[in-house]
Structure formats: structure tokens, C-alpha cells
């Protein structure tokens, strides 16, 4: 158990819908990262937040957005969902910057039908 | 954009033997970090080992060691005395100030 929690564990929805994935980092970790793992594209970095502010952006679509709240938990919002958005979404946290070890949550499996 | 290439989609090793997983990357940066992550069937991502580019000495963690060749942009993982629990997907990852990228992964099978 890494100490990073993600909810829900599984999510099934339809195309065109909007969903919110939630992540709680390890106690004391200020940075939160979101990753997408799909079958044909491996693991892709989406976005990083540090102490409430966006720190780095990866291959995140405009339909996706994220935020980190004052209590340091983070939410990833996915809208206008497409079949290709079906993937495992990981959240990770670290104490400070990205060079530090990142602890991954168990992931949220999103299925878009 | 930085790319990370794992040229071996699948590898197999006999229990107690040694196996090496390959990884190459492309970058114009001089300061960066490299990682190997393990993803067992549980899908949990577990950090195996990390290497700072400015360090010439290869990182070692128990049975896991790396061969870091900065000029060749190569970062291979050696697993010694392989155990059944080492069976997993292994991802090589690159990190600099602006980006973090993962390779496509190598599926390692350990035969008893």
C-alpha cells in the first residue's frame, strides 16, 4: 500500500459524458501527478500540481482538466468522453519535485461505452 | 520531445538466473533522471531504481542494478538471481524539468 488513494476504482460511462476522478496523496506529499495508461499508448504523463498550483503539463487533452485543493487532494475531470479515453488513470504523489520518488495509487479503470 | 524506447516487448528468464532489460532515450538535456518501474498483475506501479544523470556511478538496489551509458543514452536494468515475484511489466522512464515520459514496457516472465 503506497498511501495514495484513488476513487472510484472502476467507472463505466457513455460517450459524451463527464466524470471526475479523485486522488488523495500520501500524508505530507505536496505534489500530485496524473497519468493515463491505455493499451496502445503505454503510460503517459498528463499533469502535475504542487501545493495547489499547476507545475507541469504533459499530453493532456483540452477536454481534460485537473485541480489540487487546499487539503492537497486532487481531481481529474474528463469531459465529452470518447471511446479512446478508456484507460487506467493513475495518480501519484511525491514530497517535493518530480525527481523525488513518486508513489502511485492503485488507479481508476475508466471504461467508455 | 524526449522519447523512451524499450526494444524488448517480452523477455523470459529462468528462476535464479540473470536478465537484462534494455532502454534507450533521446534528449538534448544534460540534467535529467531515469527510472525503472515495475507493474505486477495488481497494476500497482512500484519504483525499482533511479539514476541521476550527473552521477557516473551506476545505481544499485539489492538484486537490481543499472548500466547507465550517458553518451549512448542507454539505461539498462539488470536483475540478478531472478525470483518468481519479479514477473511483471517493467517500464523505463525519463524525467527532466519539463517532461516525464515512459517507455512502452517490457513484460518479464520468470520460469520456475
XYZ file of C-alpha atoms in Angstrom:
225
model
C 0.000 0.000 0.000
C 1.602 3.223 -1.238
C -0.551 5.527 0.881
C -2.061 7.165 -2.214
C -5.785 6.585 -2.590
C -7.909 6.908 -5.692
C -11.650 6.751 -6.127
C -13.559 5.258 -7.725
C -11.777 2.011 -8.518
C -13.873 1.398 -11.620
C -16.023 3.715 -13.679
C -18.222 2.842 -16.627
C -19.873 5.604 -18.592
C -21.072 6.548 -22.052
C -19.572 8.681 -24.789
C -20.188 12.382 -24.367
C -20.409 12.187 -20.590
C -18.258 13.867 -17.942
C -16.562 12.158 -14.999
C -14.398 13.176 -12.062
C -11.582 11.059 -10.688
C -10.320 11.752 -7.202
C -6.901 11.311 -5.639
C -5.640 11.739 -2.090
C -1.835 11.923 -1.828
C 0.290 10.422 0.899
C 0.336 12.421 4.085
C 2.924 15.192 3.733
C 3.304 14.953 -0.037
C 2.793 18.294 -1.786
C 2.979 17.155 -5.400
C 0.306 15.235 -7.261
C 0.665 13.788 -10.744
C -1.860 12.286 -13.122
C -1.043 9.600 -15.700
C -3.045 7.769 -18.313
C -2.264 4.158 -19.184
C -4.014 2.794 -22.239
C -3.378 -0.459 -24.041
C -1.919 1.013 -27.190
C -0.037 4.028 -25.798
C 1.601 2.888 -22.579
C 1.855 5.271 -19.645
C 1.523 8.980 -20.396
C 2.102 11.887 -18.056
C -0.854 14.252 -18.029
C -0.301 16.970 -15.450
C 1.395 17.836 -12.163
C 0.259 20.047 -9.294
C 2.430 21.287 -6.488
C 0.830 22.730 -3.360
C -2.279 23.774 -5.230
C -0.671 25.184 -8.345
C -0.129 23.666 -11.750
C 3.562 22.835 -12.127
C 3.911 20.898 -15.369
C 1.757 19.767 -18.240
C 2.167 16.719 -20.409
C -0.088 15.250 -23.053
C -3.333 16.376 -21.501
C -6.260 16.982 -23.825
C -8.240 20.222 -23.672
C -11.282 18.140 -22.696
C -9.441 17.157 -19.530
C -8.744 19.416 -16.576
C -7.428 18.983 -13.078
C -7.037 20.865 -9.853
C -5.473 20.453 -6.447
C -7.401 21.659 -3.438
C -6.123 23.316 -0.210
C -6.203 19.947 1.569
C -3.921 18.703 -1.263
C -6.309 16.183 -2.723
C -6.695 16.395 -6.472
C -9.411 15.806 -9.025
C -9.106 14.989 -12.694
C -12.128 15.987 -14.767
C -12.717 14.295 -18.086
C -15.465 15.691 -20.319
C -17.024 14.918 -23.701
C -15.729 11.407 -23.261
C -14.748 9.339 -26.274
C -14.185 5.615 -26.653
C -10.451 6.241 -26.827
C -10.455 7.727 -23.334
C -10.945 4.260 -21.894
C -7.822 3.642 -19.846
C -6.343 3.213 -16.424
C -5.772 6.600 -14.792
C -3.081 6.740 -12.155
C -2.427 9.371 -9.571
C 0.980 9.617 -7.929
C 2.394 11.840 -5.219
C 5.812 12.899 -4.033
C 7.197 15.059 -1.278
C 8.520 17.819 -3.484
C 9.503 17.850 -7.117
C 9.400 15.172 -9.735
C 12.943 13.978 -9.148
C 11.758 12.546 -5.880
C 10.268 9.106 -5.746
C 6.673 9.090 -6.883
C 4.253 6.821 -5.078
C 1.465 5.572 -7.263
C -2.134 4.966 -6.318
C -3.996 1.823 -7.406
C -5.562 3.580 -10.386
C -9.082 4.169 -11.666
C -10.195 1.995 -14.562
C -12.404 4.074 -16.863
C -14.478 2.338 -19.495
C -16.315 4.474 -22.037
C -19.048 2.621 -23.922
C 10.133 15.776 -27.468
C 12.006 13.267 -25.442
C 11.357 9.645 -26.367
C 11.971 6.485 -24.411
C 12.383 3.212 -26.285
C 12.175 -0.264 -24.846
C 13.022 -2.568 -27.715
C 12.055 -5.807 -25.965
C 8.267 -6.199 -25.667
C 8.758 -9.511 -23.845
C 11.592 -11.224 -22.029
C 11.870 -14.528 -20.243
C 14.326 -15.708 -17.595
C 14.849 -18.873 -15.605
C 14.460 -18.557 -11.853
C 17.812 -17.706 -10.184
C 19.309 -16.542 -13.480
C 20.156 -13.006 -14.585
C 18.278 -10.936 -17.144
C 18.908 -7.502 -18.653
C 16.167 -5.210 -19.896
C 17.104 -2.539 -22.417
C 16.106 1.103 -22.563
C 17.299 3.954 -24.736
C 16.169 7.549 -24.670
C 16.529 10.686 -26.662
C 17.213 14.076 -25.102
C 19.146 17.277 -25.586
C 19.161 17.997 -21.857
C 22.197 17.447 -19.686
C 20.366 17.268 -16.370
C 17.719 14.600 -16.029
C 16.673 11.484 -14.143
C 15.969 7.941 -15.237
C 13.787 5.386 -13.511
C 12.719 1.775 -13.770
C 9.214 0.987 -12.552
C 7.691 -2.434 -12.053
C 4.000 -3.109 -12.649
C 2.888 -6.549 -11.408
C -0.517 -8.030 -12.310
C -2.042 -5.966 -9.496
C -1.329 -2.938 -11.766
C 0.388 -1.097 -8.926
C 3.358 0.976 -10.155
C 6.413 0.351 -7.987
C 9.696 2.222 -8.243
C 12.564 -0.226 -8.704
C 15.561 2.055 -9.137
C 16.509 5.611 -10.109
C 19.586 7.222 -11.633
C 20.620 10.863 -11.688
C 22.267 11.766 -14.987
C 25.015 13.762 -13.281
C 26.163 10.690 -11.346
C 28.617 8.460 -13.156
C 28.210 5.611 -10.716
C 25.544 3.102 -11.679
C 22.664 2.807 -9.210
C 22.155 -0.470 -7.359
C 19.276 -1.720 -5.214
C 19.854 -5.228 -3.892
C 19.386 -7.603 -6.879
C 18.630 -4.718 -9.250
C 21.325 -2.659 -10.932
C 21.568 -0.401 -13.940
C 24.099 0.145 -16.681
C 23.879 3.850 -17.416
C 25.717 4.947 -20.544
C 25.095 8.686 -20.820
C 26.873 9.227 -24.128
C 24.983 6.354 -25.706
C 21.729 7.416 -23.962
C 21.253 3.904 -22.725
C 19.828 2.800 -19.367
C 19.509 -0.962 -18.990
C 18.231 -2.821 -15.933
C 19.914 -5.985 -14.721
C 18.008 -8.328 -12.439
C 20.212 -10.891 -10.707
C 19.052 -14.120 -9.053
C 15.595 -13.712 -10.626
C 12.644 -14.674 -8.460
C 9.093 -15.628 -9.372
C 7.908 -12.383 -7.818
C 9.932 -10.409 -10.353
C 7.444 -11.342 -13.064
C 5.832 -8.076 -14.160
C 5.809 -5.304 -16.744
C 8.874 -3.113 -16.426
C 8.770 0.497 -17.569
C 11.728 2.727 -18.178
C 11.029 6.416 -17.511
C 12.785 9.697 -18.270
C 12.325 12.940 -16.326
C 13.631 16.458 -16.764
C 12.352 19.879 -15.729
C 9.741 19.952 -18.442
C 8.666 16.439 -19.147
C 8.314 12.888 -17.941
C 7.982 10.041 -20.437
C 7.646 6.293 -20.112
C 8.699 3.543 -22.469
C 6.153 1.070 -23.809
C 7.237 -1.548 -21.300
C 8.838 -4.992 -21.275
C 6.867 -7.960 -19.985
C 9.158 -10.191 -17.942
C 8.255 -13.841 -17.390
C 10.141 -15.866 -14.783
C 10.182 -19.617 -15.341
C 10.431 -21.925 -12.303
